CSV table of C-alpha atoms in Angstrom, one decimal:
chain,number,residue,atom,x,y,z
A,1,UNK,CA,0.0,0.0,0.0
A,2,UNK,CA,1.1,3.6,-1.0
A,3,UNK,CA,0.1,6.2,1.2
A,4,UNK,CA,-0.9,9.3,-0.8
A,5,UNK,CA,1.4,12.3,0.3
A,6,UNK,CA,-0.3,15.9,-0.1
A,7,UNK,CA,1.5,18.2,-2.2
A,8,UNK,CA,0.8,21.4,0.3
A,9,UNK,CA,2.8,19.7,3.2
A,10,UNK,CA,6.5,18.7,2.9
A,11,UNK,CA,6.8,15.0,3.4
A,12,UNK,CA,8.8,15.0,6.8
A,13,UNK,CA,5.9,17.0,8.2
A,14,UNK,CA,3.6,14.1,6.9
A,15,UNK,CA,5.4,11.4,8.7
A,16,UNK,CA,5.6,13.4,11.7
A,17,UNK,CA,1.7,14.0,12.0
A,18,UNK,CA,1.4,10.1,10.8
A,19,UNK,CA,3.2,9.3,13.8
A,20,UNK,CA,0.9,11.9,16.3
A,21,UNK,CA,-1.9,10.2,14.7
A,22,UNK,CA,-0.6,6.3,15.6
A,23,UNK,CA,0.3,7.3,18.8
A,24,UNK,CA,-3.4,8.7,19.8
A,25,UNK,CA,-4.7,6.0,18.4
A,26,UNK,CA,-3.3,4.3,20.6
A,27,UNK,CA,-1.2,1.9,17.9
A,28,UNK,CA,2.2,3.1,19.1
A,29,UNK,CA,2.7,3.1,23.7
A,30,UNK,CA,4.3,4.7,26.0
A,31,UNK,CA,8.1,3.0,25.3
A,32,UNK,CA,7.3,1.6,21.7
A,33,UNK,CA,9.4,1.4,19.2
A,34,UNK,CA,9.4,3.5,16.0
A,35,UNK,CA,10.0,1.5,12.8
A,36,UNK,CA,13.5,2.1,11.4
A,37,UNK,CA,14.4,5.2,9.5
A,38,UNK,CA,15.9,2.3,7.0
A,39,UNK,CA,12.2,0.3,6.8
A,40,UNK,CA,10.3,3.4,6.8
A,41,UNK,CA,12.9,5.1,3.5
A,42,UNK,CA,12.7,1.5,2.1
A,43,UNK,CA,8.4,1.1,2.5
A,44,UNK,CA,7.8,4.3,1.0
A,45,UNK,CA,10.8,4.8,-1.0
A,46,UNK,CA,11.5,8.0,0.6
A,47,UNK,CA,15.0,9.2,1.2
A,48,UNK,CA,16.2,8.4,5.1
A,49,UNK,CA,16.8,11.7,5.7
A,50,UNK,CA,13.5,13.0,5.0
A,51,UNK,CA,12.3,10.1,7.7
A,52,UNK,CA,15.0,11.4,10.1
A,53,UNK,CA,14.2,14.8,9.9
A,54,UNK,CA,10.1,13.7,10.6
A,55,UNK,CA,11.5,11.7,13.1
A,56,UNK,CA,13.8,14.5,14.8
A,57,UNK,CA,10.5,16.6,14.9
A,58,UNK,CA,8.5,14.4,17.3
A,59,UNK,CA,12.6,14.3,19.5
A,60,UNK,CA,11.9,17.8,19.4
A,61,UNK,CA,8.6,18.2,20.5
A,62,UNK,CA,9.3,15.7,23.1
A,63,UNK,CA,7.4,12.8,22.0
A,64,UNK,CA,9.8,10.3,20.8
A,65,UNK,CA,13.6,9.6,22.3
A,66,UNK,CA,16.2,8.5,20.6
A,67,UNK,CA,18.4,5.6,22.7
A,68,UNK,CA,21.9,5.1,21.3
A,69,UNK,CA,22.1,2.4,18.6
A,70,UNK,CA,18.6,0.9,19.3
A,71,UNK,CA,16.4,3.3,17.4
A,72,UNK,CA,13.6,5.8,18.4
A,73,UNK,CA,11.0,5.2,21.1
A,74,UNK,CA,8.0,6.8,22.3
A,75,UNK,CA,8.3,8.6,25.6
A,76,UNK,CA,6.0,8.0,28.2
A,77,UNK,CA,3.2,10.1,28.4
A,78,UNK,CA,3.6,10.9,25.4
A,79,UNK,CA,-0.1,10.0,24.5
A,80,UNK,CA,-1.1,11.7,27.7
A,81,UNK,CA,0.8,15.1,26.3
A,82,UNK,CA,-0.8,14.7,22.9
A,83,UNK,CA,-4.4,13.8,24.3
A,84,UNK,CA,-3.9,17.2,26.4
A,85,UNK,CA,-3.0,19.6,23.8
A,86,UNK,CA,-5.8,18.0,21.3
A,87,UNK,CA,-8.3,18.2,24.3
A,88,UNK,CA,-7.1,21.8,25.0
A,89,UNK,CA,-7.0,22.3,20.9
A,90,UNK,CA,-10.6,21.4,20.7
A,91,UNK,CA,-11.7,23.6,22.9
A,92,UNK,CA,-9.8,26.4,21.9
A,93,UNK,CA,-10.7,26.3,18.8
A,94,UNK,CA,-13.6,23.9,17.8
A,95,UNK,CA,-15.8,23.7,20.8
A,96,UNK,CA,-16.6,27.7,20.6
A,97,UNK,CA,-18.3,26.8,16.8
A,98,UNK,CA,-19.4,23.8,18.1
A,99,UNK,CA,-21.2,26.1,20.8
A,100,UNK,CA,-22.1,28.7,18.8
A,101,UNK,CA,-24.0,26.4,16.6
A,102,UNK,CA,-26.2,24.3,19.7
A,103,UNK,CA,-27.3,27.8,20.8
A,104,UNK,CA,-28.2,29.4,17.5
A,105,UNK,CA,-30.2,25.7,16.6
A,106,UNK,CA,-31.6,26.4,20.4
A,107,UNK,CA,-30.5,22.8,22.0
A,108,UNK,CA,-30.7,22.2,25.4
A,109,UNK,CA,-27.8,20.4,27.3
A,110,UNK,CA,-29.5,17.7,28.6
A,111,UNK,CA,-31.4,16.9,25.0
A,112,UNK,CA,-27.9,16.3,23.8
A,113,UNK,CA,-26.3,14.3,26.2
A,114,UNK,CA,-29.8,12.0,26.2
A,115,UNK,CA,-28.7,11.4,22.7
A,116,UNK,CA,-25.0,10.6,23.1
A,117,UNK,CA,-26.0,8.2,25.7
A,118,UNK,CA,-29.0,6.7,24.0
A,119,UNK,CA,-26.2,6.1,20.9
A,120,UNK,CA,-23.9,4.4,23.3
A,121,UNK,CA,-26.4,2.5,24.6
A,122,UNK,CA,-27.6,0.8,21.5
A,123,UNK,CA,-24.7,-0.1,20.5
A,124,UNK,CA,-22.9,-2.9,23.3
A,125,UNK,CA,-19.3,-1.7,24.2
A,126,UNK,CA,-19.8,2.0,22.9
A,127,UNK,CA,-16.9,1.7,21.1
A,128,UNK,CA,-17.2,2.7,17.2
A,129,UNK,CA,-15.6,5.0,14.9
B,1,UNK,CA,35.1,17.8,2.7
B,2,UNK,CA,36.1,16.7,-0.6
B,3,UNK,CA,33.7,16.0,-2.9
B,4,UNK,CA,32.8,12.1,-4.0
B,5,UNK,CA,33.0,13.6,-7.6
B,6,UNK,CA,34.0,16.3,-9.2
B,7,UNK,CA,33.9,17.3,-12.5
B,8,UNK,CA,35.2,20.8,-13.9
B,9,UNK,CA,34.6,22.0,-17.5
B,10,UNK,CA,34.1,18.3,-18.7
B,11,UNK,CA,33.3,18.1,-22.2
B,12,UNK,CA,33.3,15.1,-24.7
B,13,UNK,CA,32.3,15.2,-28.7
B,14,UNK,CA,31.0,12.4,-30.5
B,15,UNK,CA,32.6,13.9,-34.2
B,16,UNK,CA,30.8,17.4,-34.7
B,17,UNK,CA,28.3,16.7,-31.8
B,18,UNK,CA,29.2,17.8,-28.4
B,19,UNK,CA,27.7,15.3,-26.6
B,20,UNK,CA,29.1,16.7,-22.9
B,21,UNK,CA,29.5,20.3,-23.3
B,22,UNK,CA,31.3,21.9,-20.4
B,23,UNK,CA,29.8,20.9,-17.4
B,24,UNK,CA,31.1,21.3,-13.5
B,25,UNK,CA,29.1,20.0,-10.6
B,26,UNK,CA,30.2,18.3,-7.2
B,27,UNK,CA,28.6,15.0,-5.7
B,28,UNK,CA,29.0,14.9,-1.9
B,29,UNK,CA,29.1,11.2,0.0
B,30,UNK,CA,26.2,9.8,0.9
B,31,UNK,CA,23.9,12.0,-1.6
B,32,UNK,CA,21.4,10.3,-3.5
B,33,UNK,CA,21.6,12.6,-6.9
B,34,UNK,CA,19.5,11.8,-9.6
B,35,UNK,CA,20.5,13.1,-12.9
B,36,UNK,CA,17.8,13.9,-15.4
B,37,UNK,CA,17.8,14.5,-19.0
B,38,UNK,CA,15.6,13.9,-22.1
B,39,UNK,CA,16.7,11.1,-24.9
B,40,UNK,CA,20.0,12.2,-26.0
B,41,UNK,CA,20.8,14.7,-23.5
B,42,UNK,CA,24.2,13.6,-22.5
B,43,UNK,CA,23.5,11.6,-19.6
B,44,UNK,CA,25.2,8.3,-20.9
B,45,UNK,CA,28.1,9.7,-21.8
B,46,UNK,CA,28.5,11.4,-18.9
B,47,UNK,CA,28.1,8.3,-16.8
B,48,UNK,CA,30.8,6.9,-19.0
B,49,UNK,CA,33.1,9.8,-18.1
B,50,UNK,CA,32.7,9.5,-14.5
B,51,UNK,CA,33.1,5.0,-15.2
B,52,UNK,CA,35.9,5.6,-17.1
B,53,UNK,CA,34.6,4.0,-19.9
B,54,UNK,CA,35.1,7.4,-22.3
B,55,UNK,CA,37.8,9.8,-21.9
B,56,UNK,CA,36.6,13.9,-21.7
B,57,UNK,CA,38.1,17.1,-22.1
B,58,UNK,CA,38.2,19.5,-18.4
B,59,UNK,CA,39.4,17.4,-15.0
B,60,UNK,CA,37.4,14.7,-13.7
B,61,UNK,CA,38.1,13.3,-10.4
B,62,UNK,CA,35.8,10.3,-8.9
B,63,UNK,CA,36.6,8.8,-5.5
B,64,UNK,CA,40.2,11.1,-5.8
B,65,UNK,CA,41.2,9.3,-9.0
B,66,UNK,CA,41.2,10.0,-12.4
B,67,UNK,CA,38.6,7.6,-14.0
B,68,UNK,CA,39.7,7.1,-17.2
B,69,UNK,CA,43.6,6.2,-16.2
B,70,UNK,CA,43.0,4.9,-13.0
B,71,UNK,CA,39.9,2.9,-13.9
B,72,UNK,CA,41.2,-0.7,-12.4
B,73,UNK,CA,41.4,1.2,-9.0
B,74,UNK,CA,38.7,3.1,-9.3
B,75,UNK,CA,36.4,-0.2,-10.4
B,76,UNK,CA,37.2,-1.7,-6.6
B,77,UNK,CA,35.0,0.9,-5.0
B,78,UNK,CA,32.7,1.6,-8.3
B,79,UNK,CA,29.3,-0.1,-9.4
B,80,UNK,CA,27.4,0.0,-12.6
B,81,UNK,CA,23.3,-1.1,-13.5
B,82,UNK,CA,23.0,-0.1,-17.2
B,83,UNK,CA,20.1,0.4,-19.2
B,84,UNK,CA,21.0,-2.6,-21.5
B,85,UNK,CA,21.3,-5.9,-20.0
B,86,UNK,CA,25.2,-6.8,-19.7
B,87,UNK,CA,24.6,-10.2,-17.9
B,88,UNK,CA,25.7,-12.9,-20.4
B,89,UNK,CA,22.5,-15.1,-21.3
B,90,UNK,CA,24.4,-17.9,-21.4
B,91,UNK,CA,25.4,-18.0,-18.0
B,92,UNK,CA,23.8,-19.7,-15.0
B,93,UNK,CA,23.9,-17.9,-11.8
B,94,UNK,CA,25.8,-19.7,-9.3
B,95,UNK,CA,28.6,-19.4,-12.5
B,96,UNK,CA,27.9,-15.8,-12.4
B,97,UNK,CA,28.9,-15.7,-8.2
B,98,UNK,CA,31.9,-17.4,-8.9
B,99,UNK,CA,33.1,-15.1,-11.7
B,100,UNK,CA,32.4,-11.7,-9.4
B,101,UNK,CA,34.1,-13.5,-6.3
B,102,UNK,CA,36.9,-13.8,-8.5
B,103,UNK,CA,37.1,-10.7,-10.1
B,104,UNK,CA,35.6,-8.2,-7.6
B,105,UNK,CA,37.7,-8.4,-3.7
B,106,UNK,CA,34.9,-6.6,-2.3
B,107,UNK,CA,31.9,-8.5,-3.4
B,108,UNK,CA,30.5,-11.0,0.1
B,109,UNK,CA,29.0,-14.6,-2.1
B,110,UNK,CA,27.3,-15.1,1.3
B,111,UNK,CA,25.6,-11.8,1.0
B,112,UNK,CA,24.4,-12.3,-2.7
B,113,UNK,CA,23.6,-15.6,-1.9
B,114,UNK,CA,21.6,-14.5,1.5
B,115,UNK,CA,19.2,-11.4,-0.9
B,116,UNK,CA,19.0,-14.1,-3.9
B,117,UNK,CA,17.2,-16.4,-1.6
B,118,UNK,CA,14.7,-13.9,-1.2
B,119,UNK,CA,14.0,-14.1,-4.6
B,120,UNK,CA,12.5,-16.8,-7.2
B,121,UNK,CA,15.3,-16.8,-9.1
B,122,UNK,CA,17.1,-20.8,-8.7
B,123,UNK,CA,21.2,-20.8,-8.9
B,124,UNK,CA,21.1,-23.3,-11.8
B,125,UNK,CA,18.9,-21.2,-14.3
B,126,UNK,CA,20.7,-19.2,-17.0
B,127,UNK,CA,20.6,-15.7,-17.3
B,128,UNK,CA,18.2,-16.4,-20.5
B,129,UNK,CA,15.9,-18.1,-18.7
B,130,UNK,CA,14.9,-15.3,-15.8
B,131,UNK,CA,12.4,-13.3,-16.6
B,132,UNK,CA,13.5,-9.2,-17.6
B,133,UNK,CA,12.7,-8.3,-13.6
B,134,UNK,CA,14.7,-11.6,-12.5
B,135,UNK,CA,17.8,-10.4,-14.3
B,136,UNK,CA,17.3,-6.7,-12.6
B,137,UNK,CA,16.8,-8.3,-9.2
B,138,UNK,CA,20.0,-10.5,-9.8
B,139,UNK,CA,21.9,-7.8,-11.0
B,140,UNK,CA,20.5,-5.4,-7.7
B,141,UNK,CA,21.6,-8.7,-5.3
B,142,UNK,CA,24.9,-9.1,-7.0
B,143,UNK,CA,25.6,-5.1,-6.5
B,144,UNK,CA,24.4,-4.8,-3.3
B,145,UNK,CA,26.7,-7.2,-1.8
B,146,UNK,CA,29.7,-5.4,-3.3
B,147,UNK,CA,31.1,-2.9,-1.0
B,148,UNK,CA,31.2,0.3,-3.2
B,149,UNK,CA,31.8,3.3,-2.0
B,150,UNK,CA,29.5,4.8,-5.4
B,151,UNK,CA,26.6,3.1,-7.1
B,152,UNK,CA,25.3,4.2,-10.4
B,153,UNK,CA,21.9,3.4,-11.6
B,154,UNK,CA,21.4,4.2,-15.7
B,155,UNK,CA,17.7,3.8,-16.2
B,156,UNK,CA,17.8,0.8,-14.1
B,157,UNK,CA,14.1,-0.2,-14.2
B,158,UNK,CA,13.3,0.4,-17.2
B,159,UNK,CA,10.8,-2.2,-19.0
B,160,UNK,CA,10.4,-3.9,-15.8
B,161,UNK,CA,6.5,-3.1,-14.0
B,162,UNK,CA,5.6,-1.3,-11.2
B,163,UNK,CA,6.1,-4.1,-8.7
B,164,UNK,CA,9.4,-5.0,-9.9
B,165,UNK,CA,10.3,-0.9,-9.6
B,166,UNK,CA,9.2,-0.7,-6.7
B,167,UNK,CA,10.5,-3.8,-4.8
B,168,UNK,CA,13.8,-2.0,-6.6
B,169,UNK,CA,13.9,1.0,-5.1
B,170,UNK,CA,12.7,-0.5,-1.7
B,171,UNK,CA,15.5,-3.2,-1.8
B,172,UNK,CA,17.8,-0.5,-2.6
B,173,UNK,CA,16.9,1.8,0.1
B,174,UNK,CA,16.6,-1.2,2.5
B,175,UNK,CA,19.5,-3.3,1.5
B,176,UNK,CA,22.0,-0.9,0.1
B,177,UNK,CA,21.6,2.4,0.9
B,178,UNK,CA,23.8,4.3,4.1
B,179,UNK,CA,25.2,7.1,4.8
B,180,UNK,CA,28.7,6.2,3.6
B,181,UNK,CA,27.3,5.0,0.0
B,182,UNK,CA,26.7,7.7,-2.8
B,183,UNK,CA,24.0,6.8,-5.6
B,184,UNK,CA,23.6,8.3,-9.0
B,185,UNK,CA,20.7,7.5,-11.0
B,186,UNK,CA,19.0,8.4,-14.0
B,187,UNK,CA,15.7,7.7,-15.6
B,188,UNK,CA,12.7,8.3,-17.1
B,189,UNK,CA,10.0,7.8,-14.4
B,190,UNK,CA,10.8,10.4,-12.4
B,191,UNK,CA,8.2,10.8,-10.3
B,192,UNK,CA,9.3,7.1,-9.1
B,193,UNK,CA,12.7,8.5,-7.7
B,194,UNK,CA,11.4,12.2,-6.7
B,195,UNK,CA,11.2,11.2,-3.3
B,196,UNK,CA,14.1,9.7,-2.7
B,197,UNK,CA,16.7,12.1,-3.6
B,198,UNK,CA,18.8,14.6,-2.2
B,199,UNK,CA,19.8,16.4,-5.3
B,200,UNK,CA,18.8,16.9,-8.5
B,201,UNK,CA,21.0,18.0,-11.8
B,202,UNK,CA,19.0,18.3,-15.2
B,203,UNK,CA,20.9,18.1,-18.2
B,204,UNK,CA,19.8,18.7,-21.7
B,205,UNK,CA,21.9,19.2,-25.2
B,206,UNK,CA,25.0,18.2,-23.3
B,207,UNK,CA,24.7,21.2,-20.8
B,208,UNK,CA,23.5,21.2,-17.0
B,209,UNK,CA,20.5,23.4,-16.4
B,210,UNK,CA,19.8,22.8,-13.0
B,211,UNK,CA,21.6,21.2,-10.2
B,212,UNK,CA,20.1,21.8,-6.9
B,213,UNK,CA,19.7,19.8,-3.7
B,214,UNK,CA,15.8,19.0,-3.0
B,215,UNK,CA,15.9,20.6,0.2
B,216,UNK,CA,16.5,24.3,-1.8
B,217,UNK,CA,14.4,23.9,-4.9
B,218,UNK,CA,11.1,25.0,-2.4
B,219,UNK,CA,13.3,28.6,-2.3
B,220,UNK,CA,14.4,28.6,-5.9
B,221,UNK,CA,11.3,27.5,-7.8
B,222,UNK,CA,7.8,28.3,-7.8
B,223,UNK,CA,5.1,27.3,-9.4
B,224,UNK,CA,1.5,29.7,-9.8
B,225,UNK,CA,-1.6,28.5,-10.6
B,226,UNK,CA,-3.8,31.7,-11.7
B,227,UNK,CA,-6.6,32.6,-13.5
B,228,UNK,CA,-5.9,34.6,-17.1
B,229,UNK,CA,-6.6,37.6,-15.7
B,230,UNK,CA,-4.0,37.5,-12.5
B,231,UNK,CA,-1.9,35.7,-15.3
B,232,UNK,CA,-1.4,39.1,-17.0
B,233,UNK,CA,0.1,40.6,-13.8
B,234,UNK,CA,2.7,37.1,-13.0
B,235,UNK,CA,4.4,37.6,-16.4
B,236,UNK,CA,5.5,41.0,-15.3
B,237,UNK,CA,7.8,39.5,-13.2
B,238,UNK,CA,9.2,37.1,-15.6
B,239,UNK,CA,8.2,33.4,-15.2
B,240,UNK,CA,10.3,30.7,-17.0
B,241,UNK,CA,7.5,28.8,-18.5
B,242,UNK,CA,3.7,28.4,-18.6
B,243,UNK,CA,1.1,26.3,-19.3
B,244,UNK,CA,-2.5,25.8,-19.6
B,245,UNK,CA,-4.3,23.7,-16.9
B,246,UNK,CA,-7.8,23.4,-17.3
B,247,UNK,CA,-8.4,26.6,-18.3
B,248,UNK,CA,-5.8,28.2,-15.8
B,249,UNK,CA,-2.4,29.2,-16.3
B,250,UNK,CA,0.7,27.5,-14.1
B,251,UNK,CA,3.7,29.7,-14.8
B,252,UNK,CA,6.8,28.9,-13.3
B,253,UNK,CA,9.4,31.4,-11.5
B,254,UNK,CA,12.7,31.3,-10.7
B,255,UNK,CA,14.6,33.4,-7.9
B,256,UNK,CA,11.5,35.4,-6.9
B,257,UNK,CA,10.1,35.2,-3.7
B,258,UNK,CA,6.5,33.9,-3.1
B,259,UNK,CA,5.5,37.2,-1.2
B,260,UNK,CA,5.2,39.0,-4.8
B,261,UNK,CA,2.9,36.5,-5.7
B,262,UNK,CA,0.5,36.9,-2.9
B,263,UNK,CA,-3.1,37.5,-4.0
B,264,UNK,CA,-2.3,36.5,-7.3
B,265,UNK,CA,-3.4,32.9,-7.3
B,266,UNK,CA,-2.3,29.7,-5.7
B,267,UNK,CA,1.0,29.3,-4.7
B,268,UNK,CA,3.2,25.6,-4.6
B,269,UNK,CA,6.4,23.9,-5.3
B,270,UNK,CA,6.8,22.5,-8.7
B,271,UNK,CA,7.4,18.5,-8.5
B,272,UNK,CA,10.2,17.1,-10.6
B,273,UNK,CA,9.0,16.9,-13.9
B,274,UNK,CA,6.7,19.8,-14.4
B,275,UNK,CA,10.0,21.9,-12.8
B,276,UNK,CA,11.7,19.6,-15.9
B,277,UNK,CA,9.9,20.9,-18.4
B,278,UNK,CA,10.0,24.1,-17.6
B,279,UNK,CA,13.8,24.7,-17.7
B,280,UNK,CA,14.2,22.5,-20.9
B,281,UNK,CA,11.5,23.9,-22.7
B,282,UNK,CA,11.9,27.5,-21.4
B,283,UNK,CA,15.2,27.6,-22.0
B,284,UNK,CA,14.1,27.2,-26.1
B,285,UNK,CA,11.3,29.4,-26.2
């Protein structure tokens, strides 16, 4: 599989938020290893140093370590930091729309969380996406 | 830091055509610098300089030696995929590993042996009896497990399809490629290789046009996408090509920054071959 790389965005940039992505998700833990800058250049055919430099972003930001001659991990809490600046992301930025939009529709609180739970409820485990 | 090559006013004429005319350009260790030029540009010949398979006019130094007079040195440290098929057809492989152990003190048998494995390709069958991708995959395996310090790639995948070309570059990048290797390649399919460079050089009629690392083209080059009115205003400040895309114009600057194009249209980074066609063409018109 190819992953489609957007012209606007250099590609190191790409990887980076790929990795963000994986490690909400929950696909990459607290102490996980990132795949090798050499399988990553090789999968995608991308030259290592454009995989390094997405990689030296997330060292930067403080989401990944690099350990001496093993490769890159995830730091711990590093889904915790991430999960904290989307939540405070959200409600920076989205919520306020969000917000705007219940009051000019006139919803009331409650009518909405009824609904959210009356979704979860109907379907076992809540869990879908 | 000396350069891995270096070439200063190299020209070389076939007769009355100057088939290399005058070019100068450093490659760096551990660059992968692809080198892109329509049919007949000069890029084979220029590979052949820097082989040591032609002699040239101007100094040409590869790995600190003169190629063409120290070529048996230089072929310790040095390897070659070309366009044509050089592999005998008449030769079965395991005969093939025992003719580069012989010849070549840097090629590892257990190595070629160890990435042919991964392959379908048995060590009895003769060259003529592999498929065209076989013959590219045995000539990557056999490469890869020589120790060069510079690979060159002359239109190495060409004929073979998209899953052979891509297993290619992978194997390349995954098997070959570190920071104390140097590859030059050229080809047709650029948009294969875009990604995996570090620096590009385009060549055409024997002279270089271009010859940029990736990292700076973003500075360099731009590309506008505007409507014909807005278009009007770009070409005051001298583009290097345009063209029509549905309906809109794309015109091409060079050396301009992409503030003076604000509110003009959108703004982006040409990829390889549009940015190709603008300097070979544009350089006509």
């Amino acid at each position: 599989m190819d992953p489609k790389w957007n012209e606007d965005l250099p590609i190191y940039r790409q990887l980076r938020d790929r990795v963000v992505a994986m490690i909400l998700e929950g696909v990459l833990g607290d102490g996980d290893a990132l795949p090798s800058v050499r399988n990553v250049a090789a999968e995608y055919r991308l030259n290592p140093l454009t995989v390094l430099k997405g990689y030296q972003e997330l060292v930067d930001e403080g989401l990944v370590e690099k350990k001496r001659g093993r490769g890159m991990f995830v730091t711990d809490g590093a889904q915790k930091q991430l999960l904290k600046d989307e939540r405070q992301r959200f409600i920076d930025k989205e919520w306020p729309l969000v917000a705007a939009t219940i009051e000019r529709l006139g919803l009331e609180a409650d009518q909405l969380l009824q609904e959210i739970k009356n979704k979860k409820s109907s379907k076992p485990g809540g869990k879908d996406d | 830091m000396t350069s891995l090559v270096s070439a200063r006013n190299v020209s070389k004429s076939y007769g009355a055509v100057r088939a290399v005319d005058d070019v100068s350009f450093d490659i760096e260790k551990g660059c992968i610098t692809g080198l892109i030029g329509p049919n007949g540009a000069g890029k084979t010949t220029l590979l052949k300089a820097v082989l040591g398979l032609t002699d040239c006019q101007g100094s040409l130094s590869v790995l600190g030696l003169d190629p063409f007079r120290q070529r048996k040195e230089l072929m310790q440290n040095i390897c070659f995929i070309a366009d044509v098929a050089v592999l005998p057809r008449w030769i079965r492989v395991h005969q093939l590993l025992d003719f580069v152990e012989a010849v070549h003190i840097n090629f590892s048998r257990e190595r070629a042996e160890e990435l042919l494995a991964r392959t379908k390709i048995p060590a009895k069958a003769k060259v003529q009896e592999l498929s065209k991708g076989m013959v590219t995959q045995l000539h990557l395996s056999i490469i890869t497990a020589i120790d060069a310090k510079l690979l060159i790639l002359d239109e190495p995948t060409l004929g073979l399809d998209i899953i052979f070309r891509k297993d290619f570059y992978s194997n390349l990048l995954g098997d070959y490629f570190d920071e104390e290797r140097t590859i030059v390649i050229t080809t047709h399919q650029v948009e294969e290789i875009e990604n995996l460079l570090t620096d590009v050089m385009f060549i055409n009629d024997g002279r270089l046009v271009l010859d940029a690392s990736m990292d700076a083209l973003p500075d360099q080059y731009v590309e506008l996408l505007a409507s014909s009115e807005n278009a009007d205003r770009a070409r005051k400040l001298n583009p290097i090509f345009e063209r029509d895309v549905f309906g809109k114009k794309v015109l091409t600057f060079e050396g301009i920054s992409r503030d003076e194009l604000t509110g003009l249209g959108e703004v982006r980074t040409p990829d390889i071959a549009d940015l190709f066609v603008a300097k070979v063409k544009g350089a006509t018109a």
